[in-house]
């Protein structure tokens, strides 16, 4: 089963496509817009598996920075200016965590990866980048690789999984870089085994290609691989990590690698418009995430295993003849759920469950049509808010959700 790659998802960044955000008001200015209802319902839900930052009030986000900031950084110091101060300190910490010589802060991962691979293309003499067709640049970035950076993607495999070493060796075209998304989001947040990852990176080097990790959620991968962040990152020449996904930061990303290349990426960051005057809120939030969330991610992964298993039990006990939890044992904090109903019905069922019971087992409005027609999928994320859920809680919530789905 693969995700629906025919849906244009470039306008929603890293959120799944919404099944319906059109207003149901029919011209009534007093009626609540659909998207406003979803925001209200998620914000007011008492029990969730994860609390998306988009549903938290601005006051709460600012209060968190003020309350937790002093525990990770000296707030009496001067604000950063064009990347010094707290931003430079964050860069050093990331480089140390990943075992790399240097790291550069970027406002977005899209910019960071384009810049990294553009710089590698100049060094390798090849603009060809081998990557999976379900990878982030191909699904979410509006063809930025081609139209902005003049890079040319080469498909590694069409299967909804990571490529094998043999597939890398058999790519007919020359390529200068192999990009691996860890985990691969649109295939169900999948990771290879450690042995498979080592073999694939070795195969790329046999082709005289560099290896770049799209590690937006690399922070979550240590439990699956049984290796430290530095050991994982050592397999790649450069690594990109995000601060707002696993670590609950405000925004921003980092690119880590050799001194000489990172120095070059800083020049291109400026050319791409990423040399921002002050970025201390994002940098401070990232430091808080590294201090507070990073040590707990393995605990969240273990809870995700329980949630996925109990969710499957709930679907089964509710009498569904077909459903899919992918993968059955998640590799990170996220997994996919597939159900044989229209996406609109599932969004409405989730909204009514949260409004009537205060329980939001699925986030809204994150259900999207799948292939073939008549089925839909969502992404389930597990975080700190889930830790007081028991298998029975998940099972009962899922069964209650199924009862609310419109036939």
CSV table of C-alpha atoms in Angstrom, one decimal:
chain,number,residue,atom,x,y,z
A,1,UNK,CA,0.0,0.0,0.0
A,2,UNK,CA,1.4,3.4,-1.0
A,3,UNK,CA,0.3,6.9,-0.2
A,4,UNK,CA,-1.5,8.9,-2.8
A,5,UNK,CA,1.4,10.7,-4.6
A,6,UNK,CA,-1.1,12.3,-7.0
A,7,UNK,CA,-2.3,14.8,-4.5
A,8,UNK,CA,-0.7,18.2,-4.6
A,9,UNK,CA,0.7,18.6,-1.1
A,10,UNK,CA,3.2,21.4,-1.8
A,11,UNK,CA,1.0,24.0,-0.2
A,12,UNK,CA,0.7,22.3,3.2
A,13,UNK,CA,4.4,22.0,4.1
A,14,UNK,CA,4.7,19.2,6.6
A,15,UNK,CA,1.1,18.7,7.4
A,16,UNK,CA,-1.0,16.0,5.7
A,17,UNK,CA,-3.5,17.3,3.2
A,18,UNK,CA,-6.8,18.4,4.6
A,19,UNK,CA,-9.9,16.5,3.4
A,20,UNK,CA,-12.0,19.7,3.6
A,21,UNK,CA,-11.2,23.2,4.6
A,22,UNK,CA,-14.0,24.9,2.6
A,23,UNK,CA,-16.5,26.8,4.7
A,24,UNK,CA,-19.9,25.2,5.3
A,25,UNK,CA,-21.4,28.6,6.1
A,26,UNK,CA,-23.2,29.1,2.7
A,27,UNK,CA,-22.7,32.8,3.1
A,28,UNK,CA,-23.8,33.0,6.7
A,29,UNK,CA,-21.3,35.3,8.4
A,30,UNK,CA,-22.2,33.9,11.8
A,31,UNK,CA,-21.5,30.3,10.9
A,32,UNK,CA,-18.1,28.9,12.0
A,33,UNK,CA,-15.7,28.1,9.3
A,34,UNK,CA,-14.7,24.4,9.0
A,35,UNK,CA,-11.0,25.1,9.7
A,36,UNK,CA,-11.8,27.3,12.7
A,37,UNK,CA,-13.9,24.5,14.1
A,38,UNK,CA,-11.0,22.1,13.8
A,39,UNK,CA,-8.7,24.5,15.5
A,40,UNK,CA,-11.1,25.0,18.3
A,41,UNK,CA,-11.8,21.3,18.8
A,42,UNK,CA,-8.2,20.4,18.9
A,43,UNK,CA,-7.3,23.2,21.3
A,44,UNK,CA,-10.2,22.3,23.7
A,45,UNK,CA,-9.6,18.5,23.6
A,46,UNK,CA,-8.7,17.2,27.0
A,47,UNK,CA,-7.1,14.0,25.9
A,48,UNK,CA,-4.8,13.7,22.9
A,49,UNK,CA,-1.9,11.5,21.8
A,50,UNK,CA,0.1,14.6,20.9
A,51,UNK,CA,-0.5,18.3,21.3
A,52,UNK,CA,0.4,20.0,18.0
A,53,UNK,CA,2.1,23.4,18.6
A,54,UNK,CA,-0.3,24.9,16.1
A,55,UNK,CA,-3.2,24.3,18.6
A,56,UNK,CA,-1.4,26.0,21.5
A,57,UNK,CA,-2.1,29.7,22.1
A,58,UNK,CA,0.5,32.3,21.4
A,59,UNK,CA,0.6,33.2,25.0
A,60,UNK,CA,1.4,29.7,26.0
A,61,UNK,CA,4.2,29.5,23.5
A,62,UNK,CA,5.8,32.7,24.6
A,63,UNK,CA,5.4,31.8,28.3
A,64,UNK,CA,7.2,28.5,27.7
A,65,UNK,CA,10.2,30.4,26.2
A,66,UNK,CA,10.3,32.8,29.2
A,67,UNK,CA,9.9,30.1,31.8
A,68,UNK,CA,12.2,27.4,30.3
A,69,UNK,CA,14.7,29.7,28.5
A,70,UNK,CA,16.8,30.5,31.6
A,71,UNK,CA,17.5,26.8,32.2
A,72,UNK,CA,19.3,26.4,28.9
A,73,UNK,CA,20.8,29.8,28.1
A,74,UNK,CA,21.9,33.0,29.7
A,75,UNK,CA,19.0,35.4,28.9
A,76,UNK,CA,21.0,38.4,30.1
A,77,UNK,CA,23.3,38.0,27.1
A,78,UNK,CA,22.7,40.2,24.0
A,79,UNK,CA,20.4,39.0,21.3
A,80,UNK,CA,22.0,37.4,18.2
A,81,UNK,CA,22.9,39.4,15.2
A,82,UNK,CA,23.1,37.6,11.8
A,83,UNK,CA,23.9,34.3,13.4
A,84,UNK,CA,26.1,35.0,16.3
A,85,UNK,CA,25.3,34.5,20.0
A,86,UNK,CA,22.7,32.0,20.8
A,87,UNK,CA,22.4,30.9,17.2
A,88,UNK,CA,26.2,30.1,17.0
A,89,UNK,CA,26.0,28.3,20.3
A,90,UNK,CA,23.1,26.2,19.0
A,91,UNK,CA,25.1,25.4,15.8
A,92,UNK,CA,28.0,24.1,17.9
A,93,UNK,CA,25.8,22.0,20.1
A,94,UNK,CA,24.2,20.3,17.0
A,95,UNK,CA,27.6,19.7,15.4
A,96,UNK,CA,28.8,18.0,18.6
A,97,UNK,CA,25.6,15.9,18.9
A,98,UNK,CA,26.0,14.7,15.3
A,99,UNK,CA,29.8,14.3,15.5
A,100,UNK,CA,30.4,16.7,12.7
A,101,UNK,CA,33.0,19.5,12.3
A,102,UNK,CA,30.5,22.3,11.9
A,103,UNK,CA,26.8,23.1,11.6
A,104,UNK,CA,24.8,26.1,10.2
A,105,UNK,CA,21.4,27.2,11.3
A,106,UNK,CA,18.8,27.7,8.5
A,107,UNK,CA,15.3,29.1,8.7
A,108,UNK,CA,13.9,26.1,6.8
A,109,UNK,CA,14.8,22.6,5.9
A,110,UNK,CA,13.8,23.2,2.3
A,111,UNK,CA,16.5,25.8,2.0
A,112,UNK,CA,19.1,23.8,4.0
A,113,UNK,CA,18.9,20.8,1.7
A,114,UNK,CA,18.8,22.7,-1.5
A,115,UNK,CA,21.9,24.6,-0.5
A,116,UNK,CA,23.7,21.5,0.7
A,117,UNK,CA,23.1,19.6,-2.4
A,118,UNK,CA,23.8,22.5,-4.7
A,119,UNK,CA,27.2,22.9,-3.0
A,120,UNK,CA,27.9,19.2,-3.4
A,121,UNK,CA,26.9,19.3,-7.0
A,122,UNK,CA,29.6,21.9,-7.6
A,123,UNK,CA,32.2,19.7,-5.9
A,124,UNK,CA,31.2,16.4,-7.5
A,125,UNK,CA,30.6,17.9,-11.0
A,126,UNK,CA,27.1,16.3,-11.1
A,127,UNK,CA,23.7,17.9,-10.6
A,128,UNK,CA,22.0,14.5,-10.4
A,129,UNK,CA,20.7,13.6,-7.0
A,130,UNK,CA,19.5,10.1,-6.3
A,131,UNK,CA,16.5,10.1,-4.1
A,132,UNK,CA,13.2,8.3,-3.5
A,133,UNK,CA,10.1,9.7,-5.4
A,134,UNK,CA,8.2,9.8,-2.0
A,135,UNK,CA,11.0,11.9,-0.4
A,136,UNK,CA,10.3,15.4,0.9
A,137,UNK,CA,11.7,17.4,-2.0
A,138,UNK,CA,9.6,15.5,-4.5
A,139,UNK,CA,6.3,15.7,-2.5
A,140,UNK,CA,6.3,18.9,-0.5
A,141,UNK,CA,8.6,21.5,-2.1
A,142,UNK,CA,6.9,22.6,-5.3
A,143,UNK,CA,9.7,21.3,-7.5
A,144,UNK,CA,12.2,23.6,-5.8
A,145,UNK,CA,15.1,21.3,-6.6
A,146,UNK,CA,14.5,21.7,-10.3
A,147,UNK,CA,13.2,25.3,-10.5
A,148,UNK,CA,15.4,27.0,-8.0
A,149,UNK,CA,18.6,25.0,-7.6
A,150,UNK,CA,18.8,23.4,-11.0
A,151,UNK,CA,19.2,19.9,-9.5
A,152,UNK,CA,18.0,16.8,-11.2
A,153,UNK,CA,16.4,14.0,-9.2
A,154,UNK,CA,17.1,10.4,-10.1
A,155,UNK,CA,14.8,7.8,-8.8
A,156,UNK,CA,16.3,5.2,-6.5
A,157,UNK,CA,13.3,2.8,-6.4
A,158,UNK,CA,9.6,3.0,-7.0
A,159,UNK,CA,8.8,0.7,-4.1
A,160,UNK,CA,7.4,2.3,-1.0
A,161,UNK,CA,10.5,1.6,1.1
A,162,UNK,CA,14.1,2.6,1.3
A,163,UNK,CA,16.3,1.5,-1.7
A,164,UNK,CA,18.6,-1.5,-1.4
A,165,UNK,CA,22.3,-1.4,-1.9
A,166,UNK,CA,21.8,-3.4,-5.1
A,167,UNK,CA,19.3,-0.9,-6.4
A,168,UNK,CA,21.8,1.9,-5.8
A,169,UNK,CA,24.5,0.0,-7.7
A,170,UNK,CA,22.1,-0.5,-10.6
A,171,UNK,CA,21.0,3.1,-11.2
A,172,UNK,CA,21.8,3.6,-14.9
A,173,UNK,CA,22.6,7.3,-14.6
A,174,UNK,CA,25.6,8.9,-12.9
A,175,UNK,CA,24.7,10.8,-9.8
A,176,UNK,CA,26.8,13.0,-7.5
A,177,UNK,CA,24.8,12.6,-4.3
A,178,UNK,CA,22.5,10.1,-2.7
A,179,UNK,CA,19.8,11.6,-0.4
A,180,UNK,CA,18.1,9.3,2.1
A,181,UNK,CA,15.1,10.5,4.2
A,182,UNK,CA,15.3,9.1,7.7
A,183,UNK,CA,12.6,8.2,8.4
A,184,UNK,CA,10.7,8.2,5.1
A,185,UNK,CA,7.6,10.0,6.0
A,186,UNK,CA,5.3,9.2,3.0
A,187,UNK,CA,6.0,5.5,3.2
A,188,UNK,CA,4.8,5.4,6.8
A,189,UNK,CA,7.8,6.9,8.6
A,190,UNK,CA,9.9,3.9,7.6
A,191,UNK,CA,13.5,3.2,8.4
A,192,UNK,CA,15.9,0.6,7.0
A,193,UNK,CA,17.7,-1.8,9.4
A,194,UNK,CA,21.1,-0.6,10.5
A,195,UNK,CA,22.8,-3.2,8.3
A,196,UNK,CA,20.7,-2.0,5.3
A,197,UNK,CA,21.6,1.6,5.9
A,198,UNK,CA,25.3,0.8,6.1
A,199,UNK,CA,25.1,-1.2,2.9
A,200,UNK,CA,23.3,1.5,1.0
A,201,UNK,CA,25.7,4.2,2.0
A,202,UNK,CA,28.6,2.0,1.0
A,203,UNK,CA,27.0,1.3,-2.4
A,204,UNK,CA,26.7,5.1,-3.0
A,205,UNK,CA,30.4,5.6,-2.2
A,206,UNK,CA,31.2,2.8,-4.7
A,207,UNK,CA,29.6,5.1,-7.3
A,208,UNK,CA,31.8,8.0,-6.1
A,209,UNK,CA,28.7,9.8,-4.7
A,210,UNK,CA,28.4,11.6,-1.5
A,211,UNK,CA,25.7,10.8,1.0
A,212,UNK,CA,23.3,13.3,2.5
A,213,UNK,CA,20.7,12.5,5.2
A,214,UNK,CA,17.4,14.2,5.2
A,215,UNK,CA,17.2,13.8,9.0
A,216,UNK,CA,14.4,16.1,9.8
A,217,UNK,CA,13.3,13.5,12.4
A,218,UNK,CA,16.7,11.9,12.9
A,219,UNK,CA,16.4,12.7,16.6
A,220,UNK,CA,13.8,9.9,16.8
A,221,UNK,CA,15.8,7.2,15.0
A,222,UNK,CA,18.3,6.1,17.7
A,223,UNK,CA,15.9,3.6,19.3
A,224,UNK,CA,15.3,1.8,16.1
A,225,UNK,CA,18.9,1.6,15.0
A,226,UNK,CA,20.3,1.0,18.5
A,227,UNK,CA,23.0,3.6,17.7
A,228,UNK,CA,23.8,7.1,18.9
A,229,UNK,CA,23.1,10.2,16.8
A,230,UNK,CA,26.8,10.6,16.0
A,231,UNK,CA,27.1,6.9,14.9
A,232,UNK,CA,24.1,7.4,12.5
A,233,UNK,CA,25.3,10.7,11.2
A,234,UNK,CA,28.8,9.3,10.6
A,235,UNK,CA,27.4,7.3,7.6
A,236,UNK,CA,26.6,10.6,5.8
A,237,UNK,CA,28.8,13.5,4.5
A,238,UNK,CA,26.1,16.0,5.5
A,239,UNK,CA,23.0,15.8,7.7
A,240,UNK,CA,20.0,18.1,8.0
A,241,UNK,CA,17.9,18.1,11.2
A,242,UNK,CA,14.7,20.0,12.1
A,243,UNK,CA,14.0,21.7,15.3
A,244,UNK,CA,10.2,22.0,15.2
A,245,UNK,CA,9.2,18.4,14.5
A,246,UNK,CA,10.5,16.0,17.1
A,247,UNK,CA,11.8,18.7,19.4
A,248,UNK,CA,8.7,20.9,19.5
A,249,UNK,CA,10.6,24.0,18.5
A,250,UNK,CA,9.3,27.1,16.9
A,251,UNK,CA,11.0,26.8,13.5
A,252,UNK,CA,14.4,26.3,11.9
A,253,UNK,CA,16.8,23.6,10.9
A,254,UNK,CA,20.5,22.9,11.0
A,255,UNK,CA,22.9,21.5,8.4
A,256,UNK,CA,25.9,19.6,9.7
A,257,UNK,CA,29.1,18.5,7.9
A,258,UNK,CA,32.7,19.4,7.1
A,259,UNK,CA,34.0,22.8,8.0
A,260,UNK,CA,34.7,23.8,4.4
A,261,UNK,CA,31.4,22.8,3.0
A,262,UNK,CA,29.4,24.4,5.8
A,263,UNK,CA,31.3,27.6,5.3
A,264,UNK,CA,30.2,27.5,1.7
A,265,UNK,CA,26.6,26.8,2.6
A,266,UNK,CA,26.6,30.0,4.7
A,267,UNK,CA,27.3,32.0,1.6
A,268,UNK,CA,24.5,30.3,-0.3
A,269,UNK,CA,22.2,30.7,2.7
A,270,UNK,CA,22.7,34.5,2.3
A,271,UNK,CA,22.0,34.3,-1.4
A,272,UNK,CA,18.8,32.3,-0.8
A,273,UNK,CA,17.6,35.0,1.6
A,274,UNK,CA,18.2,33.0,4.8
A,275,UNK,CA,20.6,35.3,6.6
A,276,UNK,CA,18.1,36.6,9.1
A,277,UNK,CA,18.9,39.5,11.4
A,278,UNK,CA,17.7,38.0,14.7
A,279,UNK,CA,16.6,34.4,15.3
A,280,UNK,CA,16.9,34.0,19.0
A,281,UNK,CA,13.3,32.8,19.7
A,282,UNK,CA,13.7,29.9,17.3
A,283,UNK,CA,17.3,29.2,18.6
A,284,UNK,CA,16.2,29.3,22.2
A,285,UNK,CA,13.2,27.0,21.5
A,286,UNK,CA,15.6,24.6,19.8
A,287,UNK,CA,17.9,24.5,22.8
A,288,UNK,CA,14.9,23.9,25.1
A,289,UNK,CA,13.9,21.0,22.8
A,290,UNK,CA,17.4,19.5,22.8
A,291,UNK,CA,17.4,19.8,26.6
A,292,UNK,CA,13.9,18.7,27.4
A,293,UNK,CA,12.5,16.6,24.5
A,294,UNK,CA,15.5,14.8,23.1
A,295,UNK,CA,16.2,12.7,26.2
A,296,UNK,CA,12.6,11.5,26.2
A,297,UNK,CA,12.2,10.5,22.6
A,298,UNK,CA,13.0,6.8,23.2
A,299,UNK,CA,10.2,6.8,25.8
A,300,UNK,CA,7.8,8.3,23.2
A,301,UNK,CA,8.8,5.6,20.7
A,302,UNK,CA,8.1,2.8,23.1
A,303,UNK,CA,4.7,4.4,23.8
A,304,UNK,CA,4.1,4.6,20.0
A,305,UNK,CA,4.5,0.8,19.8
A,306,UNK,CA,1.8,0.4,22.4
A,307,UNK,CA,-0.6,2.9,20.7
A,308,UNK,CA,-0.2,1.3,17.3
A,309,UNK,CA,-0.9,-2.2,18.6
A,310,UNK,CA,-3.9,-1.0,20.7
A,311,UNK,CA,-5.3,1.0,17.8
A,312,UNK,CA,-5.2,-2.1,15.6
A,313,UNK,CA,-7.1,-4.0,18.3
A,314,UNK,CA,-9.7,-1.2,18.4
A,315,UNK,CA,-10.3,-1.3,14.7
A,316,UNK,CA,-10.5,-5.1,14.8
A,317,UNK,CA,-12.9,-5.1,17.8
A,318,UNK,CA,-15.0,-2.4,16.2
A,319,UNK,CA,-15.8,-4.9,13.4
A,320,UNK,CA,-13.9,-3.3,10.6
A,321,UNK,CA,-13.2,-5.8,7.8
A,322,UNK,CA,-10.3,-3.9,6.5
A,323,UNK,CA,-7.9,-1.4,8.0
A,324,UNK,CA,-4.2,-0.8,8.0
A,325,UNK,CA,-1.7,0.4,10.7
A,326,UNK,CA,1.6,1.0,8.9
A,327,UNK,CA,4.1,-0.1,10.0
A,328,UNK,CA,2.6,-2.5,12.5
A,329,UNK,CA,5.5,-1.8,14.9
A,330,UNK,CA,6.4,1.9,14.2
A,331,UNK,CA,10.0,2.9,13.7
A,332,UNK,CA,9.6,6.4,15.2
A,333,UNK,CA,7.0,8.5,16.9
A,334,UNK,CA,4.6,8.4,13.9
A,335,UNK,CA,2.8,5.9,11.8
A,336,UNK,CA,-0.1,5.8,9.3
A,337,UNK,CA,-3.6,4.5,9.8
A,338,UNK,CA,-5.7,3.6,6.7
A,339,UNK,CA,-9.5,3.1,6.8
A,340,UNK,CA,-12.1,2.2,4.1
A,341,UNK,CA,-14.1,5.4,4.4
A,342,UNK,CA,-14.1,8.8,2.6
A,343,UNK,CA,-11.8,11.3,4.2
A,344,UNK,CA,-14.6,13.7,4.8
A,345,UNK,CA,-16.5,11.2,7.0
A,346,UNK,CA,-13.4,10.5,9.0
A,347,UNK,CA,-12.7,14.2,9.6
A,348,UNK,CA,-16.3,14.7,10.8
A,349,UNK,CA,-16.2,11.7,13.1
A,350,UNK,CA,-12.9,12.9,14.7
A,351,UNK,CA,-14.5,16.4,15.2
A,352,UNK,CA,-17.6,15.0,16.8
A,353,UNK,CA,-15.7,12.7,19.1
A,354,UNK,CA,-13.6,15.5,20.4
A,355,UNK,CA,-16.5,17.9,20.8
A,356,UNK,CA,-18.7,15.3,22.6
A,357,UNK,CA,-16.1,13.5,24.7
A,358,UNK,CA,-13.0,15.7,24.9
A,359,UNK,CA,-11.0,12.9,23.3
A,360,UNK,CA,-9.1,13.4,20.0
A,361,UNK,CA,-7.5,10.2,19.1
A,362,UNK,CA,-6.9,11.5,15.6
A,363,UNK,CA,-5.8,15.0,14.8
A,364,UNK,CA,-8.0,17.2,12.6
A,365,UNK,CA,-8.4,17.8,9.8
A,366,UNK,CA,-5.6,15.4,8.9
A,367,UNK,CA,-7.3,12.7,6.9
A,368,UNK,CA,-6.6,12.6,3.1
A,369,UNK,CA,-7.9,10.4,0.2
A,370,UNK,CA,-5.8,7.4,-0.6
A,371,UNK,CA,-5.6,5.0,-3.5
A,372,UNK,CA,-7.8,3.3,-4.7
A,373,UNK,CA,-10.8,5.7,-4.1
A,374,UNK,CA,-12.9,5.0,-1.1
A,375,UNK,CA,-10.1,4.7,1.4
A,376,UNK,CA,-8.3,7.4,3.4
A,377,UNK,CA,-5.2,7.7,5.5
A,378,UNK,CA,-4.0,9.8,8.4
A,379,UNK,CA,-0.7,10.2,10.3
A,380,UNK,CA,-0.7,9.4,14.0
A,381,UNK,CA,1.9,11.2,16.1
A,382,UNK,CA,2.6,10.2,19.7
A,383,UNK,CA,4.2,12.5,22.2
A,384,UNK,CA,4.3,13.5,25.9
A,385,UNK,CA,0.5,13.9,26.0
A,386,UNK,CA,0.1,10.2,25.4
A,387,UNK,CA,2.1,8.9,28.3
A,388,UNK,CA,-0.9,8.5,30.6
A,389,UNK,CA,-2.9,6.5,27.9
A,390,UNK,CA,-3.2,2.7,28.5
A,391,UNK,CA,-3.9,0.1,25.8
A,392,UNK,CA,-7.5,0.0,27.0
A,393,UNK,CA,-7.8,3.8,26.7
A,394,UNK,CA,-6.6,3.7,23.1
A,395,UNK,CA,-8.8,0.7,22.2
A,396,UNK,CA,-11.9,2.3,23.6
A,397,UNK,CA,-11.2,5.6,22.0
A,398,UNK,CA,-10.7,4.0,18.6
A,399,UNK,CA,-13.9,1.9,18.9
A,400,UNK,CA,-15.9,5.1,19.9
A,401,UNK,CA,-14.4,6.8,16.8
A,402,UNK,CA,-15.4,4.0,14.5
A,403,UNK,CA,-19.0,4.2,15.8
A,404,UNK,CA,-19.2,7.8,14.8
A,405,UNK,CA,-18.1,7.3,11.2
A,406,UNK,CA,-20.9,8.1,8.7
A,407,UNK,CA,-21.8,5.1,6.5
